[in-house]
Short mmCIF file of C-alpha atoms and ligand atoms in Angstrom, two decimals:
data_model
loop_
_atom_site.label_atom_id
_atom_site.label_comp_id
_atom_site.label_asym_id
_atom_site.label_seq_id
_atom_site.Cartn_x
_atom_site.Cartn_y
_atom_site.Cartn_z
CA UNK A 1 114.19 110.98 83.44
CA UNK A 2 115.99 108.63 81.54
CA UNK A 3 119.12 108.71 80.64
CA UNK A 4 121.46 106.96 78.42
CA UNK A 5 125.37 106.54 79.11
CA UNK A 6 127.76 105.70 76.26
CA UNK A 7 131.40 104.90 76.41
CA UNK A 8 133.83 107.35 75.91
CA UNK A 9 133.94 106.51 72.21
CA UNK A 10 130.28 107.24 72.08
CA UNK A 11 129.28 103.64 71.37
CA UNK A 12 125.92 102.75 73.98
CA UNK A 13 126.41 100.71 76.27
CA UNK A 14 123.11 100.57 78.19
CA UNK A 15 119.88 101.84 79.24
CA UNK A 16 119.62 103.67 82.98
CA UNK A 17 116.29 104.76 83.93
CA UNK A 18 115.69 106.81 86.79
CA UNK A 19 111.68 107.30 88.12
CA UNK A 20 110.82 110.27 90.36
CA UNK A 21 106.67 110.16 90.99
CA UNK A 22 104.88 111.90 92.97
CA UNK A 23 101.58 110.51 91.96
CA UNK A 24 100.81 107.02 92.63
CA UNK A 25 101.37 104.37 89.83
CA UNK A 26 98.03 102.22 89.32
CA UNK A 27 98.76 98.21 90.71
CA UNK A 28 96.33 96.24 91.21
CA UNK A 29 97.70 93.97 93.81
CA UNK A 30 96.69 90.22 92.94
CA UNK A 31 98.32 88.07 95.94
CA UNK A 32 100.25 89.03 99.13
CA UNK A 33 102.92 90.98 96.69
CA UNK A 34 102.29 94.13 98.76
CA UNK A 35 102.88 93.11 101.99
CA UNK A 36 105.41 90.59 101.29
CA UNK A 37 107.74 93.65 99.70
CA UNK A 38 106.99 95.79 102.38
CA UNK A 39 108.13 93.31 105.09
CA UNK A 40 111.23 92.02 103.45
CA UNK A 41 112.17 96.03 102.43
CA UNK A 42 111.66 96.78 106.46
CA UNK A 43 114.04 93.99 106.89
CA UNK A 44 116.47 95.10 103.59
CA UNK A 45 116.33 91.87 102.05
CA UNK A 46 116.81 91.73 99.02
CA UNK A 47 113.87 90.88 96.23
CA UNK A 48 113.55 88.32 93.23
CA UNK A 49 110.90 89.21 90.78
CA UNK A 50 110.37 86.29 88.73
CA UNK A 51 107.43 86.25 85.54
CA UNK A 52 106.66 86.44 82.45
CA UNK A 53 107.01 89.19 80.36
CA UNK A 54 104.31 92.33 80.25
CA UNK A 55 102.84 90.65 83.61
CA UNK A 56 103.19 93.80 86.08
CA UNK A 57 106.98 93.25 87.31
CA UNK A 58 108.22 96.51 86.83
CA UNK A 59 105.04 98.72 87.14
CA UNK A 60 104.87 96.93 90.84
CA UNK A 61 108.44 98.06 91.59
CA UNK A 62 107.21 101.38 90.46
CA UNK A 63 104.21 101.53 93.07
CA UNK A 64 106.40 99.85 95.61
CA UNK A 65 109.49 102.52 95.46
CA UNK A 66 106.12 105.62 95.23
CA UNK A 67 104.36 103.71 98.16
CA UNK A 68 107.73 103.12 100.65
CA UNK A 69 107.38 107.18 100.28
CA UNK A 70 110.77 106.96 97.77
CA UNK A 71 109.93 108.64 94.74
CA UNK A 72 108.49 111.70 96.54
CA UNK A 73 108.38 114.42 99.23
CA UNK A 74 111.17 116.27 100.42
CA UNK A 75 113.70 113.62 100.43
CA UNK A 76 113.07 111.62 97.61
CA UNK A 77 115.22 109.54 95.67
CA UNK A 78 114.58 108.10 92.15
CA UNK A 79 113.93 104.14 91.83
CA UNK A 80 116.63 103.55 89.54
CA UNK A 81 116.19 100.86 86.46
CA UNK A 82 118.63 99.09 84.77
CA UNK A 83 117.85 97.43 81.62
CA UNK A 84 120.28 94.42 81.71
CA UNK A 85 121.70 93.39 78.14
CA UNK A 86 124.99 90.43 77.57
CA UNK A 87 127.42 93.02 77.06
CA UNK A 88 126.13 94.90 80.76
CA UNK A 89 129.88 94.63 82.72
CA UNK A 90 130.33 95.40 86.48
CA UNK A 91 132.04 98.19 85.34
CA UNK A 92 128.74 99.68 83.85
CA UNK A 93 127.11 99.13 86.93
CA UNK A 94 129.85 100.70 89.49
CA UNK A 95 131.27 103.75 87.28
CA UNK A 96 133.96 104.14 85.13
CA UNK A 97 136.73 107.17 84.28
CA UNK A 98 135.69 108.92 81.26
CA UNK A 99 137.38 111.41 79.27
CA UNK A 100 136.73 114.96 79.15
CA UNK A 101 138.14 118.42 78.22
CA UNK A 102 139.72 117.98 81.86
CA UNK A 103 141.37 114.94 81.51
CA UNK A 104 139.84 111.99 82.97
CA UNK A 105 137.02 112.36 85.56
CA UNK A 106 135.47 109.39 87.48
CA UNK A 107 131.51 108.77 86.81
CA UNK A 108 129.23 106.89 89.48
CA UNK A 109 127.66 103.98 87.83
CA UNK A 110 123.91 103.58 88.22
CA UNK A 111 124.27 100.76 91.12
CA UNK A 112 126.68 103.31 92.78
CA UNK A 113 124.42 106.17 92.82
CA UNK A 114 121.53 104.04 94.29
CA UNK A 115 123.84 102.37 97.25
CA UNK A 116 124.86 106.03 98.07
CA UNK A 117 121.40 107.92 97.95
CA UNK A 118 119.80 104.71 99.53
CA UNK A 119 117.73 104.66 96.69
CA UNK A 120 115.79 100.89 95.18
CA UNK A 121 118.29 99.87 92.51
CA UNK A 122 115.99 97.52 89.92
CA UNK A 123 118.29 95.29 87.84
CA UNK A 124 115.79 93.97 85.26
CA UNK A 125 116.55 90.65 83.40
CA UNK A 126 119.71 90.46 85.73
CA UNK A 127 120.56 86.78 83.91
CA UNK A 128 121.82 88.49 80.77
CA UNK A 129 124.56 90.31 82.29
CA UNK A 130 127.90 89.40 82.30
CA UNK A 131 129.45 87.45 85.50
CA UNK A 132 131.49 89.43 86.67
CA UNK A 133 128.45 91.55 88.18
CA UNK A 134 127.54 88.59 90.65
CA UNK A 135 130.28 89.85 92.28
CA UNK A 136 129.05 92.88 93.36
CA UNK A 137 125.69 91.59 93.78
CA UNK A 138 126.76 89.12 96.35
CA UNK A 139 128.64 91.33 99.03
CA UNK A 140 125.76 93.85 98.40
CA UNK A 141 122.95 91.39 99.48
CA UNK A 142 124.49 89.74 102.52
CA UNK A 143 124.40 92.09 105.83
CA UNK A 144 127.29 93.86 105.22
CA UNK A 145 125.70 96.17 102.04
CA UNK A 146 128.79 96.57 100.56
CA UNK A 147 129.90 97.39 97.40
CA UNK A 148 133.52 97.33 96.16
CA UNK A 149 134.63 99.25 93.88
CA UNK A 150 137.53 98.14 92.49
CA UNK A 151 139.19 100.68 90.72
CA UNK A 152 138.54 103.42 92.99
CA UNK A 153 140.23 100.85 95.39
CA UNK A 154 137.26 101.75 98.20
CA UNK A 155 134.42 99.59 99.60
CA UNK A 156 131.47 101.54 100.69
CA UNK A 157 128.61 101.02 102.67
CA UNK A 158 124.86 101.51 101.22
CA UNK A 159 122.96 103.88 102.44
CA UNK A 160 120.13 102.68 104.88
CA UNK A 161 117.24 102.91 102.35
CA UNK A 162 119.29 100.67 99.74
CA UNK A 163 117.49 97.85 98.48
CA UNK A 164 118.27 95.61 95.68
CA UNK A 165 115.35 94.09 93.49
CA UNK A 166 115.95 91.75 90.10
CA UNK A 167 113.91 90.44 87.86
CA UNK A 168 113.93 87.32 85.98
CA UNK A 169 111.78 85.59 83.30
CA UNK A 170 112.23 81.49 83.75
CA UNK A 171 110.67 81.17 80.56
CA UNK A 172 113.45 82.55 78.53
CA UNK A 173 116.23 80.82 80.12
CA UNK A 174 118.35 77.35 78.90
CA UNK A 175 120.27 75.56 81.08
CA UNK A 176 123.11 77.51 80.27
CA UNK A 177 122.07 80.69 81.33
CA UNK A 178 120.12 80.38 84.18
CA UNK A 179 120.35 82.01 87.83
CA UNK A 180 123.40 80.82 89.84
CA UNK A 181 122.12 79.28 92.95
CA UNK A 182 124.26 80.97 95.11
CA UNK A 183 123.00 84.20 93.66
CA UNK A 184 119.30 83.57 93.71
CA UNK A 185 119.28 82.39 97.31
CA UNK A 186 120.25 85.68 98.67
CA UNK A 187 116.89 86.79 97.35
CA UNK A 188 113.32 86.36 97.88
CA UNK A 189 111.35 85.63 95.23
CA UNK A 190 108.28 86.58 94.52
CA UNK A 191 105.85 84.86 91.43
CA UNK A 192 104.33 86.97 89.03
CA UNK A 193 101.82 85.61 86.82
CA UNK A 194 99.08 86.67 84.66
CA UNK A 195 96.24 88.37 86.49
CA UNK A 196 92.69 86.06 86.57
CA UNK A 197 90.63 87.31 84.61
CA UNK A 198 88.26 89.98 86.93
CA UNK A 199 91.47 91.37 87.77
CA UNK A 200 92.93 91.51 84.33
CA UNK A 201 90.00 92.89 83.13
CA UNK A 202 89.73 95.77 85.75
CA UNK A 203 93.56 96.32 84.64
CA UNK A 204 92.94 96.53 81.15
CA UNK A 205 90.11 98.56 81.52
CA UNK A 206 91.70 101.37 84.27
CA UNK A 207 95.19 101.44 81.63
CA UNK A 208 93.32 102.06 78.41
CA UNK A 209 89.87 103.46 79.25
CA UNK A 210 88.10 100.87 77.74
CA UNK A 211 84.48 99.62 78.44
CA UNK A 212 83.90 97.20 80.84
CA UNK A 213 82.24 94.87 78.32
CA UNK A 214 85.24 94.76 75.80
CA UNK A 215 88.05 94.62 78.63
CA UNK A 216 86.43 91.45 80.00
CA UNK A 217 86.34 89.86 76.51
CA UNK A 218 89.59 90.96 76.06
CA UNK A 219 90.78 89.07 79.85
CA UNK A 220 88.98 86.32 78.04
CA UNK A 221 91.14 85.77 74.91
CA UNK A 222 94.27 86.19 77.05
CA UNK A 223 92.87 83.30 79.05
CA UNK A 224 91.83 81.76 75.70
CA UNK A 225 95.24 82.48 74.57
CA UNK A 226 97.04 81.11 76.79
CA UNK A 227 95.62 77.49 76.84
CA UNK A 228 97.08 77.54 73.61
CA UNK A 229 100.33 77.35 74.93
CA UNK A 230 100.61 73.48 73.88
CA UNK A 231 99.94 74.27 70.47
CA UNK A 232 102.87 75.43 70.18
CA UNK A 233 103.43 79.47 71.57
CA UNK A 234 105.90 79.82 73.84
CA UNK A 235 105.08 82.55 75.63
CA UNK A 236 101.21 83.26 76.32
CA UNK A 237 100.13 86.74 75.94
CA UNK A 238 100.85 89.51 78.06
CA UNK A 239 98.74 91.85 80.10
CA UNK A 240 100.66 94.84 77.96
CA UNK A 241 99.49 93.14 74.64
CA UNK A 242 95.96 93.06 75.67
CA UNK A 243 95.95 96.49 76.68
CA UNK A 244 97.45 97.32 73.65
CA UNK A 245 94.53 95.93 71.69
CA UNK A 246 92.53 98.30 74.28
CA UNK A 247 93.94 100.80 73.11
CA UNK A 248 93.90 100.78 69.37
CA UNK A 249 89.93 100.00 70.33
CA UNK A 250 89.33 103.02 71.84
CA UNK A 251 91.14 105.11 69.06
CA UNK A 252 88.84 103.82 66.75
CA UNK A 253 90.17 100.19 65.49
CA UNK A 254 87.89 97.30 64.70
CA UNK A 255 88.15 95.21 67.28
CA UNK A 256 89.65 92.08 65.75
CA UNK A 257 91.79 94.01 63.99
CA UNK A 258 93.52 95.75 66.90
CA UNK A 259 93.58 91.88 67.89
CA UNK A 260 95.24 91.02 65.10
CA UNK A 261 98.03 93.47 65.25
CA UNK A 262 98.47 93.56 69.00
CA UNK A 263 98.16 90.01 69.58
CA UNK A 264 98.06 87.38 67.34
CA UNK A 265 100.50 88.97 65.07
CA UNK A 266 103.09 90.19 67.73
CA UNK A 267 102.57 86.20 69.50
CA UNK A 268 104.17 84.27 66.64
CA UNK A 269 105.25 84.38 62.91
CA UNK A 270 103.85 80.37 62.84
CA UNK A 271 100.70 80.76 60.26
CA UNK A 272 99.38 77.81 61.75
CA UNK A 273 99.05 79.06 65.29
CA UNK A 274 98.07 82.14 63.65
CA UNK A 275 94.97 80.88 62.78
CA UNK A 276 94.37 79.06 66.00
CA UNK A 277 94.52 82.48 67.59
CA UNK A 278 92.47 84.46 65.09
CA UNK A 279 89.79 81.52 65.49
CA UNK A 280 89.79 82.07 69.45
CA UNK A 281 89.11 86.10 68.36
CA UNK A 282 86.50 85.43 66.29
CA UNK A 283 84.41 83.60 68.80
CA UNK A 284 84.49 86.38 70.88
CA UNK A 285 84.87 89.70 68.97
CA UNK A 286 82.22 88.65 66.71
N1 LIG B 301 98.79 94.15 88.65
C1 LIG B 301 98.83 95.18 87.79
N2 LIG B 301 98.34 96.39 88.15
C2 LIG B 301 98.36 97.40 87.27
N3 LIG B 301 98.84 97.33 86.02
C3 LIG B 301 99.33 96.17 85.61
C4 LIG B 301 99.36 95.03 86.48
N4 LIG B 301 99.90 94.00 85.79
C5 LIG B 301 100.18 94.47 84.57
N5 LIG B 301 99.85 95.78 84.44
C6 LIG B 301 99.93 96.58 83.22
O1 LIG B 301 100.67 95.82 82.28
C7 LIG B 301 101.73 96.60 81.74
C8 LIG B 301 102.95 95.73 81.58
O2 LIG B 301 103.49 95.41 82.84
P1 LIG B 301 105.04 95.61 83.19
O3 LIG B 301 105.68 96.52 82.23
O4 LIG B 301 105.11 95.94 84.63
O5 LIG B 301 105.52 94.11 82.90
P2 LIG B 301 106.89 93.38 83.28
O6 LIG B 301 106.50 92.19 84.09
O7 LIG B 301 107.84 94.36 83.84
O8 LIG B 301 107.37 92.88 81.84
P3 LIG B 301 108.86 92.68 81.26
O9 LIG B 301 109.36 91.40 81.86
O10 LIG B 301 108.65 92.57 79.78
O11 LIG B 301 109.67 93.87 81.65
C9 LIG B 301 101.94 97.73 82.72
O12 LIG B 301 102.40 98.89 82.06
C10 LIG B 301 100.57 97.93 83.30
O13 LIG B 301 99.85 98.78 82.44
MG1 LIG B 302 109.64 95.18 83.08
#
């Protein structure tokens, strides 16, 4: 379900997702991930996910809220997803009062609702929102589990199954917007990176029913790819990106087409790097 809540003028303010599955997401695990969540969850601390983009972040929070039995069976409780944006206040976050026919009425914010159903709240990019969230993320994440809100003038406790989880890309951040430290130490972190290549292969393969052939050439140009980095992309290319190129392959694209579009072109607008990639697709989509 998602859902999308706008101010009372109507203008959006941000996106909420909420995830009920009762089927399993596919993760492949590629490290300790798996246990590692499950431990610190059993001990409710909280969780850093910090990677690149398109690298499995939020489809492992996915299989992690399904596989800690959250997102089904009688008592389930969505994994709730915020996208975090600059303008995302504390106030967007906790609840507001918004205007109806009635008058005003008060409206649990998506962090709310998760600390009261004892659901996994997921703040995604958490650097980009405003500061004034860190202060509810920091009573929340010590061992009281509190969250304040302020203008219901009531603290309340989170619900046992609470946990919070945020993600962060390092790549994308100056020096002026980076994690405080005395928010990022109240979390452990845990590395995402691109897959190797067997297991990015098997990935792309199971996500976009692709032969076995082209999804290892395709794990091969990501790893191409990606030594490229010094030649000036900033970002290598994501898992996503290659299974996009799987996909457009099985409907039917020429293979270094679908490259072109779902990789080189969505890498860079930098003609010169352009051709370095297309050259590195060439050698292996022949
Ligand atoms: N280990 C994995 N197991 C299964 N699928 C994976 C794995 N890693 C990546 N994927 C695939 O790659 C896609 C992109 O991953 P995902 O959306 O989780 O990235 P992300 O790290 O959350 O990126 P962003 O930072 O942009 O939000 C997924 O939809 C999934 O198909
Ligand atoms: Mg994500």
């Amino acid at each position: 379900m998602a859902e999308v809540i706008t101010t009372p003028d109507g203008a959006l303010i941000h996106a909420v997702e909420e995830y009920n599955v009762e089927e399993e997401p596919y993760y492949l695990p590629i490290g300790d991930e798996i246990a590692l969540f499950e431990t610190a969850y059993a001990q409710r601390i909280p969780v850093l996910l910090k990677g690149p983009t398109g690298a499995g972040k939020t489809r492992f929070v996915e299989h992690m809220a399904w596989r800690l039995g959250h997102t089904r069976g009688a008592n389930r409780k969505p994994l709730i997803t915020v996208a975090c944006h600059e303008d995302l206040t504390a106030s967007d976050l906790v609840g507001r009062y918004l205007l109806d026919t009635d008058g005003t009425k008060w409206v649990d914010g998506p962090l709310t609702r998760a600390v009261k159903v004892g659901a996994i709240c997921y703040l995604d990019e958490v650097v980009e929102a405003r500061k004034d969230t860190t202060v509810l993320i920091h009573p929340l994440t010590d061992y009281r589990r509190l969250l304040p809100i302020e203008k219901l003038g009531q603290v309340i406790e989170s619900a046992d199954g609470f946990l919070l989880v945020i993600s962060y890309n390092p790549g994308y951040q100056s020096a002026l917007k980076d994690l405080k430290h005395s928010t990022r130490q109240r979390f452990i972190s845990i590395e995402f990176d691109y897959p190797p290549k067997d297991q990015e292969a098997e990935i792309i393969a199971h996500e976009s029913g692709v032969d076995k052939q082209t999804a290892t050439d395709l794990a091969k140009l990501g790893e191409k790819v990606r030594n490229l980095r010094e030649h000036g992309l900033s970002e290598g290319v994501s898992t996503r990106l290659l299974i996009y190129a799987a996909r457009l392959m099985v409907n039917g694209i020429p293979a270094r087409r679908a490259c072109q579009v779902a990789v080189t072109w969505s890498l860079t607008d930098d003609q010169e790097v352009q051709r370095s990639i297309e050259e590195v697709v060439t050698s292996i989509f022949e």
